[in-house]
Short mmCIF file of C-alpha atoms and ligand atoms in Angstrom, two decimals:
data_model
loop_
_atom_site.label_atom_id
_atom_site.label_comp_id
_atom_site.label_asym_id
_atom_site.label_seq_id
_atom_site.Cartn_x
_atom_site.Cartn_y
_atom_site.Cartn_z
CA MET K 1 -23.35 16.89 29.61
CA ILE K 2 -25.24 15.17 26.83
CA ASP K 3 -26.55 17.45 24.12
CA PHE K 4 -28.19 15.99 21.02
CA ARG K 5 -28.53 19.35 19.24
CA LEU K 6 -26.26 19.93 16.28
CA THR K 7 -24.42 23.26 16.06
CA GLU K 8 -25.39 25.87 13.45
CA GLU K 9 -22.33 24.83 11.42
CA GLN K 10 -23.25 21.14 11.60
CA LEU K 11 -26.83 21.88 10.54
CA ALA K 12 -25.51 23.88 7.58
CA LEU K 13 -23.12 21.06 6.62
CA GLN K 14 -25.93 18.54 6.88
CA GLU K 15 -28.15 20.67 4.65
CA THR K 16 -25.38 21.14 2.05
CA ALA K 17 -24.71 17.40 1.90
CA ARG K 18 -28.44 16.64 1.73
CA ARG K 19 -28.90 19.03 -1.17
CA PHE K 20 -25.85 17.66 -2.99
CA ALA K 21 -27.14 14.08 -2.66
CA GLU K 22 -30.61 15.11 -3.82
CA ARG K 23 -29.53 17.25 -6.77
CA GLU K 24 -26.27 15.77 -8.01
CA MET K 25 -26.26 12.11 -7.03
CA LYS K 26 -29.81 10.77 -6.91
CA PRO K 27 -30.81 11.79 -10.45
CA VAL K 28 -27.87 9.87 -11.98
CA ALA K 29 -27.62 7.01 -9.47
CA ALA K 30 -29.45 4.46 -11.66
CA LYS K 31 -27.46 5.48 -14.74
CA TYR K 32 -24.11 4.83 -13.05
CA ASP K 33 -25.43 1.66 -11.41
CA GLN K 34 -26.39 0.18 -14.75
CA GLY K 35 -23.66 1.55 -17.00
CA LYS K 36 -19.91 1.02 -16.96
CA GLU K 37 -18.91 4.65 -16.81
CA PHE K 38 -17.27 6.20 -13.76
CA PRO K 39 -19.10 9.26 -12.36
CA TRP K 40 -16.30 11.77 -13.03
CA ASP K 41 -18.82 14.58 -13.48
CA VAL K 42 -20.28 14.00 -10.01
CA MET K 43 -16.78 13.74 -8.51
CA GLN K 44 -15.83 17.09 -10.05
CA LYS K 45 -18.88 18.63 -8.39
CA ALA K 46 -18.09 16.81 -5.13
CA PHE K 47 -14.62 18.33 -5.25
CA GLU K 48 -16.04 21.81 -5.87
CA ALA K 49 -18.43 21.35 -2.94
CA GLY K 50 -15.44 20.38 -0.75
CA PHE K 51 -16.47 16.78 -0.03
CA LEU K 52 -13.40 15.15 -1.59
CA SER K 53 -11.06 16.99 0.76
CA CYS K 54 -13.39 17.56 3.70
CA THR K 55 -11.24 15.71 6.27
CA ILE K 56 -7.94 17.29 5.26
CA PRO K 57 -6.94 19.74 8.03
CA GLU K 58 -7.68 23.41 7.32
CA GLU K 59 -3.99 24.34 7.53
CA TYR K 60 -3.42 22.20 4.42
CA GLY K 61 -6.41 23.71 2.61
CA GLY K 62 -9.08 21.11 3.44
CA GLY K 63 -12.38 21.29 5.26
CA GLY K 64 -10.94 20.10 8.59
CA LEU K 65 -14.07 18.16 9.46
CA SER K 66 -14.13 16.26 12.74
CA ALA K 67 -15.21 12.60 12.89
CA LEU K 68 -18.67 13.71 14.05
CA ASP K 69 -19.00 16.27 11.24
CA THR K 70 -17.89 13.56 8.79
CA ALA K 71 -20.52 11.17 10.13
CA ILE K 72 -23.24 13.82 9.68
CA VAL K 73 -22.13 14.52 6.09
CA SER K 74 -21.72 10.80 5.28
CA GLU K 75 -25.25 9.91 6.36
CA GLU K 76 -26.66 12.51 3.94
CA LEU K 77 -24.34 11.86 0.98
CA VAL K 78 -24.84 8.10 1.00
CA MET K 79 -28.57 8.63 0.53
CA GLY K 80 -27.81 10.00 -2.94
CA CYS K 81 -25.91 6.90 -4.07
CA PRO K 82 -23.89 4.51 -1.88
CA GLY K 83 -21.44 3.72 -4.70
CA MET K 84 -20.59 7.37 -5.32
CA PHE K 85 -20.44 7.93 -1.58
CA THR K 86 -17.84 5.16 -1.30
CA THR K 87 -15.65 6.90 -3.87
CA ILE K 88 -15.82 10.08 -1.80
CA MET K 89 -15.33 8.31 1.55
CA VAL K 90 -12.31 6.35 0.30
CA ASN K 91 -10.51 9.65 -0.26
CA SER K 92 -10.81 10.29 3.48
CA LEU K 93 -9.80 6.69 4.22
CA ALA K 94 -6.62 7.12 2.17
CA PHE K 95 -5.85 10.56 3.63
CA THR K 96 -6.29 9.43 7.24
CA PRO K 97 -2.90 7.62 7.56
CA ILE K 98 -1.21 10.78 6.25
CA ILE K 99 -3.26 13.02 8.55
CA LEU K 100 -2.56 10.83 11.59
CA PHE K 101 1.06 9.83 10.92
CA GLY K 102 2.46 12.12 8.21
CA THR K 103 5.08 14.79 8.78
CA HIS K 104 4.29 18.42 8.00
CA GLU K 105 6.24 18.06 4.73
CA GLN K 106 4.33 14.91 3.73
CA LYS K 107 1.00 16.59 4.44
CA GLN K 108 2.02 19.69 2.51
CA LYS K 109 3.29 17.70 -0.45
CA PHE K 110 0.64 14.99 -0.72
CA LEU K 111 -2.58 16.39 0.80
CA THR K 112 -2.58 20.01 -0.37
CA PRO K 113 -2.86 19.14 -4.12
CA PHE K 114 -6.18 17.42 -3.37
CA THR K 115 -7.56 20.70 -2.11
CA LYS K 116 -6.56 22.54 -5.30
CA GLU K 117 -7.87 20.22 -7.99
CA MET K 118 -10.13 17.19 -8.19
CA GLY K 119 -8.32 13.96 -7.38
CA LEU K 120 -9.02 10.58 -5.86
CA ALA K 121 -6.91 8.44 -3.56
CA ALA K 122 -6.90 4.79 -2.48
CA PHE K 123 -6.03 2.81 0.65
CA CYS K 124 -4.14 -0.29 -0.46
CA LEU K 125 -4.11 -2.88 2.30
CA THR K 126 -6.03 -5.94 1.11
CA GLU K 127 -4.34 -8.84 -0.66
CA ARG K 128 -5.62 -12.26 -1.72
CA GLU K 129 -4.21 -13.91 1.42
CA ALA K 130 -4.49 -10.85 3.64
CA GLY K 131 -8.12 -9.79 3.89
CA SER K 132 -9.48 -10.16 7.42
CA ASP K 133 -5.99 -11.26 8.46
CA ALA K 134 -4.54 -7.90 7.50
CA GLY K 135 -1.22 -8.59 9.22
CA LYS K 136 -0.36 -11.21 6.59
CA VAL K 137 0.47 -8.71 3.85
CA ILE K 138 3.16 -10.16 1.59
CA THR K 139 3.70 -7.20 -0.69
CA ALA K 140 7.35 -6.45 0.04
CA ALA K 141 9.24 -3.18 0.37
CA GLU K 142 13.01 -3.37 0.30
CA LYS K 143 15.20 -0.43 1.21
CA VAL K 144 17.77 0.28 -1.50
CA GLY K 145 19.84 3.39 -0.79
CA SER K 146 17.48 6.29 -0.28
CA GLU K 147 14.53 4.48 -1.83
CA TYR K 148 12.14 1.64 -1.16
CA VAL K 149 11.38 -0.85 -3.92
CA ILE K 150 7.86 -2.25 -3.68
CA ASN K 151 6.79 -5.57 -5.22
CA GLY K 152 3.45 -7.30 -4.81
CA GLU K 153 -0.25 -7.37 -5.57
CA LYS K 154 -3.32 -5.81 -4.00
CA CYS K 155 -6.94 -6.68 -4.62
CA PHE K 156 -10.43 -5.20 -4.04
CA ILE K 157 -8.95 -1.71 -3.94
CA SER K 158 -11.68 0.95 -3.97
CA ASN K 159 -10.65 3.83 -6.29
CA GLY K 160 -7.79 1.55 -7.46
CA GLY K 161 -8.20 2.42 -11.13
CA VAL K 162 -9.07 6.09 -10.71
CA ALA K 163 -6.73 7.29 -7.94
CA LYS K 164 -3.83 9.72 -8.25
CA LEU K 165 -2.31 8.62 -4.98
CA TYR K 166 -2.06 5.33 -3.11
CA VAL K 167 -1.25 4.59 0.50
CA VAL K 168 0.33 1.16 0.22
CA PHE K 169 0.92 -1.29 3.05
CA ALA K 170 3.93 -3.52 2.50
CA ASN K 171 6.28 -5.62 4.54
CA THR K 172 9.88 -4.61 5.09
CA ALA K 173 10.63 -7.59 7.38
CA ARG K 174 8.33 -10.47 6.57
CA ALA K 175 9.64 -12.71 9.35
CA LYS K 176 8.19 -10.22 11.82
CA GLY K 177 4.64 -10.62 10.44
CA SER K 178 2.37 -7.67 11.20
CA ARG K 179 5.21 -6.05 13.17
CA GLY K 180 7.24 -5.90 9.95
CA MET K 181 4.68 -3.83 8.06
CA ALA K 182 5.16 -0.29 6.82
CA ALA K 183 2.97 2.25 5.03
CA PHE K 184 4.10 4.19 1.97
CA ILE K 185 2.69 7.13 0.05
CA VAL K 186 2.88 6.18 -3.62
CA PRO K 187 1.86 8.51 -6.49
CA ALA K 188 -0.19 6.50 -8.99
CA ASP K 189 2.00 7.52 -11.92
CA THR K 190 5.11 5.91 -10.38
CA PRO K 191 6.63 3.51 -12.96
CA GLY K 192 5.93 -0.17 -12.28
CA ILE K 193 2.32 0.21 -11.12
CA GLN K 194 -0.25 -1.61 -13.18
CA ILE K 195 -4.00 -1.50 -12.72
CA GLY K 196 -5.50 -4.99 -12.94
CA LYS K 197 -9.02 -6.24 -13.43
CA GLU K 198 -11.87 -3.90 -12.60
CA GLU K 199 -14.31 -5.88 -10.47
CA ASP K 200 -17.88 -6.40 -11.66
CA LYS K 201 -19.75 -5.94 -8.39
CA MET K 202 -23.25 -6.84 -7.19
CA GLY K 203 -23.82 -3.35 -5.78
CA GLN K 204 -22.11 0.00 -5.33
CA ARG K 205 -21.46 -0.25 -9.03
CA ALA K 206 -20.70 3.45 -9.40
CA SER K 207 -17.52 2.88 -7.38
CA ASN K 208 -14.32 1.61 -8.95
CA THR K 209 -12.72 -1.51 -7.47
CA THR K 210 -9.59 -3.01 -8.98
CA GLU K 211 -6.52 -5.15 -8.54
CA LEU K 212 -3.17 -3.37 -8.41
CA PHE K 213 0.24 -4.76 -9.32
CA PHE K 214 3.51 -3.33 -8.07
CA ASP K 215 6.57 -4.36 -10.03
CA ASP K 216 9.81 -2.80 -8.79
CA VAL K 217 8.00 0.39 -7.84
CA ARG K 218 10.54 2.84 -6.44
CA VAL K 219 9.56 5.52 -3.95
CA SER K 220 11.73 7.85 -1.95
CA ALA K 221 12.36 6.89 1.69
CA GLU K 222 10.69 10.24 2.40
CA ASN K 223 7.40 8.59 1.39
CA LEU K 224 7.51 6.19 4.35
CA LEU K 225 4.77 7.00 6.86
CA ALA K 226 5.82 6.83 10.52
CA LYS K 227 8.50 4.13 10.79
CA GLU K 228 9.24 0.67 9.47
CA GLY K 229 7.28 -1.78 11.60
CA MET K 230 4.49 0.73 12.28
CA GLY K 231 2.40 -0.13 9.21
CA PHE K 232 -0.08 -2.39 11.00
CA VAL K 233 -0.76 0.19 13.69
CA VAL K 234 -1.14 2.88 10.99
CA ALA K 235 -3.75 0.66 9.29
CA MET K 236 -5.58 -0.18 12.53
CA LYS K 237 -5.73 3.40 13.78
CA THR K 238 -6.97 4.53 10.38
CA LEU K 239 -9.68 1.87 10.37
CA ASP K 240 -10.72 2.71 13.95
CA LYS K 241 -11.54 6.18 12.68
CA ALA K 242 -12.92 5.24 9.28
CA ARG K 243 -15.32 2.60 10.55
CA ALA K 244 -17.51 5.24 12.18
CA SER K 245 -18.07 6.70 8.69
CA VAL K 246 -19.11 3.29 7.37
CA GLY K 247 -21.55 3.17 10.30
CA ALA K 248 -22.89 6.56 9.21
CA ALA K 249 -23.29 5.16 5.71
CA GLY K 250 -25.29 2.28 7.17
CA VAL K 251 -27.62 4.79 8.86
CA GLY K 252 -28.04 6.71 5.60
CA VAL K 253 -28.70 3.64 3.45
CA ALA K 254 -31.24 2.39 5.99
CA ARG K 255 -32.90 5.82 6.07
CA ALA K 256 -33.10 6.01 2.28
CA ALA K 257 -34.86 2.63 2.13
CA TYR K 258 -37.06 3.34 5.16
CA GLU K 259 -38.22 6.76 3.94
CA TYR K 260 -39.13 5.31 0.55
CA ALA K 261 -40.93 2.29 2.04
CA LEU K 262 -42.79 4.46 4.57
CA GLU K 263 -44.19 6.78 1.88
CA TYR K 264 -45.10 3.78 -0.24
CA ALA K 265 -46.85 2.03 2.67
CA LYS K 266 -48.87 5.15 3.44
CA THR K 267 -50.19 5.43 -0.11
CA ARG K 268 -50.34 1.85 -1.44
CA GLN K 269 -53.90 0.60 -1.02
CA GLN K 270 -54.78 -3.09 -0.62
CA PHE K 271 -57.99 -4.53 0.81
CA GLY K 272 -59.38 -0.98 0.72
CA LYS K 273 -56.81 0.72 2.94
CA PRO K 274 -53.16 1.81 2.98
CA ILE K 275 -50.86 -1.12 3.76
CA ALA K 276 -49.27 0.98 6.56
CA SER K 277 -52.50 0.46 8.47
CA PHE K 278 -51.86 -3.29 8.65
CA GLN K 279 -50.12 -4.04 11.89
CA HIS K 280 -47.52 -6.32 10.34
CA ILE K 281 -46.26 -3.52 8.08
CA ALA K 282 -46.66 -0.81 10.76
CA PHE K 283 -44.65 -2.83 13.32
CA LYS K 284 -41.95 -3.54 10.76
CA LEU K 285 -41.70 0.22 10.10
CA ALA K 286 -41.65 0.93 13.84
CA ASP K 287 -38.78 -1.52 14.36
CA ILE K 288 -36.84 -0.03 11.47
CA ALA K 289 -37.32 3.55 12.76
CA THR K 290 -36.09 2.45 16.20
CA GLU K 291 -33.03 0.65 14.82
CA ILE K 292 -32.05 3.60 12.63
CA ASP K 293 -32.06 5.93 15.64
CA ALA K 294 -30.12 3.40 17.73
CA ALA K 295 -27.55 3.02 14.94
CA ARG K 296 -27.12 6.79 14.64
CA PHE K 297 -26.52 7.12 18.38
CA LEU K 298 -23.80 4.45 18.20
CA VAL K 299 -22.18 6.20 15.25
CA TRP K 300 -22.25 9.67 16.79
CA HIS K 301 -20.95 8.34 20.10
CA ALA K 302 -18.03 6.57 18.40
CA ALA K 303 -17.24 9.69 16.37
CA TRP K 304 -17.48 11.91 19.47
CA LEU K 305 -15.07 9.61 21.36
CA ILE K 306 -12.58 9.75 18.49
CA ASP K 307 -12.85 13.55 18.35
CA ASN K 308 -12.18 13.67 22.08
CA GLY K 309 -9.01 11.62 21.92
CA ALA K 310 -10.32 8.20 22.96
CA LYS K 311 -9.16 5.05 21.15
CA GLY K 312 -12.70 4.32 20.00
CA ALA K 313 -11.81 0.94 18.47
CA LYS K 314 -14.63 -0.90 20.23
CA GLU K 315 -17.24 1.82 19.67
CA SER K 316 -16.31 2.26 15.98
CA ALA K 317 -16.56 -1.47 15.46
CA MET K 318 -19.94 -1.55 17.24
CA ALA K 319 -21.20 1.36 15.14
CA LYS K 320 -19.98 -0.14 11.87
CA ALA K 321 -21.32 -3.64 12.51
CA TYR K 322 -24.66 -2.59 13.97
CA ALA K 323 -25.44 0.18 11.48
CA SER K 324 -24.50 -1.88 8.42
CA ASP K 325 -26.57 -4.80 9.73
CA VAL K 326 -29.48 -2.37 10.18
CA ALA K 327 -28.94 -1.15 6.60
CA MET K 328 -29.08 -4.72 5.31
CA ARG K 329 -32.18 -5.66 7.32
CA THR K 330 -33.94 -2.41 6.42
CA THR K 331 -33.28 -2.66 2.69
CA VAL K 332 -34.50 -6.27 2.62
CA ASP K 333 -37.65 -5.19 4.51
CA ALA K 334 -38.15 -2.23 2.17
CA VAL K 335 -38.08 -4.55 -0.85
CA GLN K 336 -40.62 -6.76 0.92
CA ILE K 337 -42.91 -3.83 1.75
CA LEU K 338 -42.90 -2.79 -1.90
CA GLY K 339 -43.57 -6.41 -2.90
CA GLY K 340 -43.26 -7.06 -6.64
CA TYR K 341 -42.42 -3.40 -7.27
CA GLY K 342 -39.57 -3.61 -4.78
CA TYR K 343 -37.88 -6.28 -6.87
CA MET K 344 -37.95 -4.13 -10.01
CA LYS K 345 -35.22 -1.74 -11.09
CA ASP K 346 -37.86 0.96 -11.66
CA TYR K 347 -37.88 1.48 -7.87
CA PRO K 348 -34.77 2.42 -5.88
CA VAL K 349 -34.95 -0.13 -3.07
CA GLU K 350 -33.49 -3.17 -4.90
CA LYS K 351 -30.35 -1.09 -5.62
CA LEU K 352 -30.14 -0.02 -1.98
CA MET K 353 -30.36 -3.69 -0.97
CA ARG K 354 -27.48 -4.62 -3.29
CA ASP K 355 -25.50 -1.56 -2.16
CA ALA K 356 -26.07 -2.25 1.55
CA LYS K 357 -24.40 -5.67 1.38
CA LEU K 358 -20.95 -4.19 0.82
CA LEU K 359 -21.20 -2.16 4.04
CA GLN K 360 -21.18 -5.46 5.96
CA ILE K 361 -18.01 -6.53 4.15
CA TYR K 362 -15.62 -3.66 3.46
CA GLU K 363 -13.38 -1.87 5.98
CA GLY K 364 -13.42 -5.11 7.94
CA THR K 365 -16.21 -7.66 7.71
CA ASN K 366 -18.80 -7.54 10.47
CA GLU K 367 -17.31 -10.77 11.80
CA ILE K 368 -14.01 -8.88 12.25
CA GLN K 369 -15.88 -6.04 13.99
CA ARG K 370 -17.28 -8.58 16.46
CA LEU K 371 -13.74 -9.93 16.94
CA VAL K 372 -12.52 -6.41 17.75
CA ILE K 373 -15.42 -5.83 20.18
CA ALA K 374 -14.91 -9.24 21.81
CA HIS K 375 -11.18 -8.58 22.17
CA GLU K 376 -11.81 -5.18 23.78
CA ILE K 377 -14.38 -6.47 26.28
CA THR K 378 -12.68 -9.72 27.25
CA THR K 379 -9.03 -8.71 27.62
N1 COS E 1 -4.87 0.40 17.48
C1 COS E 1 -3.56 0.36 17.76
N2 COS E 1 -2.85 -0.78 17.75
C2 COS E 1 -3.50 -1.91 17.45
C3 COS E 1 -4.86 -1.93 17.16
C4 COS E 1 -5.56 -0.70 17.19
N3 COS E 1 -6.87 -0.62 16.93
N4 COS E 1 -5.26 -3.20 16.89
C5 COS E 1 -4.15 -3.96 17.02
N5 COS E 1 -3.09 -3.18 17.36
C6 COS E 1 -1.72 -3.61 17.62
C7 COS E 1 -1.72 -4.55 18.81
O1 COS E 1 -1.61 -3.85 20.03
C8 COS E 1 -0.50 -5.39 18.55
O2 COS E 1 0.65 -4.66 18.93
P1 COS E 1 1.98 -5.40 19.47
O3 COS E 1 2.54 -6.06 18.27
O4 COS E 1 2.82 -4.29 19.98
O5 COS E 1 1.53 -6.36 20.52
C9 COS E 1 -0.48 -5.50 17.01
O6 COS E 1 -1.23 -4.38 16.54
C10 COS E 1 -1.10 -6.79 16.52
O7 COS E 1 -2.41 -6.87 17.06
P2 COS E 1 -3.28 -8.18 17.07
O8 COS E 1 -2.40 -9.35 17.48
O9 COS E 1 -4.54 -7.92 17.81
O10 COS E 1 -3.60 -8.35 15.51
P3 COS E 1 -4.30 -9.53 14.74
O11 COS E 1 -3.36 -10.01 13.71
O12 COS E 1 -4.91 -10.50 15.68
O13 COS E 1 -5.46 -8.75 13.91
C11 COS E 1 -7.54 -7.67 13.52
C12 COS E 1 -6.36 -7.91 14.46
C13 COS E 1 -8.29 -8.91 13.12
C14 COS E 1 -8.45 -6.72 14.28
C15 COS E 1 -7.02 -6.94 12.24
O14 COS E 1 -6.26 -7.82 11.43
C16 COS E 1 -8.13 -6.36 11.37
O15 COS E 1 -8.67 -5.28 11.66
N6 COS E 1 -8.48 -7.05 10.26
C17 COS E 1 -9.44 -6.53 9.29
C18 COS E 1 -8.74 -5.69 8.29
C19 COS E 1 -9.69 -4.88 7.51
O16 COS E 1 -10.50 -4.12 8.03
N7 COS E 1 -9.59 -5.00 6.19
C20 COS E 1 -10.44 -4.26 5.33
C21 COS E 1 -9.66 -3.75 4.19
S1 COS E 1 -9.12 -2.17 4.37
S2 COS E 1 -10.60 -1.15 3.58
#
């Protein structure tokens, strides 16, 4: 049976996230976009509200949110500030490999602390030569006695410079390519880890993105997730789940721009009437409203499939690609509807346009999403 009504709990979650975005994120979004500071104060409040640990299972002290719940929360939070949302979402991205593949002991040891005090985590897959081609990771992990010694470099790591814990993808058998990859849980204070350059980004400037260097970083063999050789599958299964959240972020960014542009179009007078009464603007708004609803249905469907045990790779990829494309188109249109004002930093839509672009790139470019969809429908 198809039921589009949210449960009482989901409505309450949605309202909590909406209020948090409105009260705690929106008022300081421009400040953190323009300055160089990291929004630690907002993250502390996000921790207290439970958002930083919302996907950690309840038995380990977290919120135990399903993929659908997470999508509902993500759509609301991102409306406050996409950069701050990314910081929050990346915690879930980094926890997912541990949730999906960790042992009880690993979950107890590494996830529970995040439910007790504020902390951030990072998912360390990307390298200079292994971006879209994620199986080409050359960071190496060599087993020495009861430890692994990790050497290599990662780049474009969200939360890289602010995380307490990293999930690091490395190769234990390079000749095997992606089948030689493994995933490790690495505390950020492990000797040999150096934080490199902090990236100066076009948008989502409230989020922290850095290089990371691993120089003879020793971790216990107990920090290996799943088995040697499973790293690529750990990464792919994590991304299958996480991409639905990026889709939800696309819906939220599009909604933020649409709602602002709609109000503006209803009040801005030109040629003696509101510009919303001109068919060109009205049709643009109608198309945007339709696309936002279509994107949300894709996202919720993908999340529902994941919650019900389906692979969901194709649907997550569809949701991520479509919703982030809608976010990009909508924010560009919103700037256009506001005209000269839209281009100015005094209005929020130029920031949303810059922020939206990253949704088409991170957690797999939209070209990669189309590759995943094509692979699933043609083989
Ligand atoms: N779930 C489970 N297993 C999967 C899988 C999935 N979604 N996708 C691939 N695999 C498995 C395959 O079944 C295959 O297994 P075998 O070795 O047993 O045959 C193995 O992984 C290799 O798969 P494949 O040959 O399809 O991998 P490719 O190297 O062609 O890469 C893409 C596949 C392009 C989809 C992958 O590299 C990718 O997602 N790249 C983007 C990475 C990304 O999102 N980066 C963003 C940074 S992280 S925020």
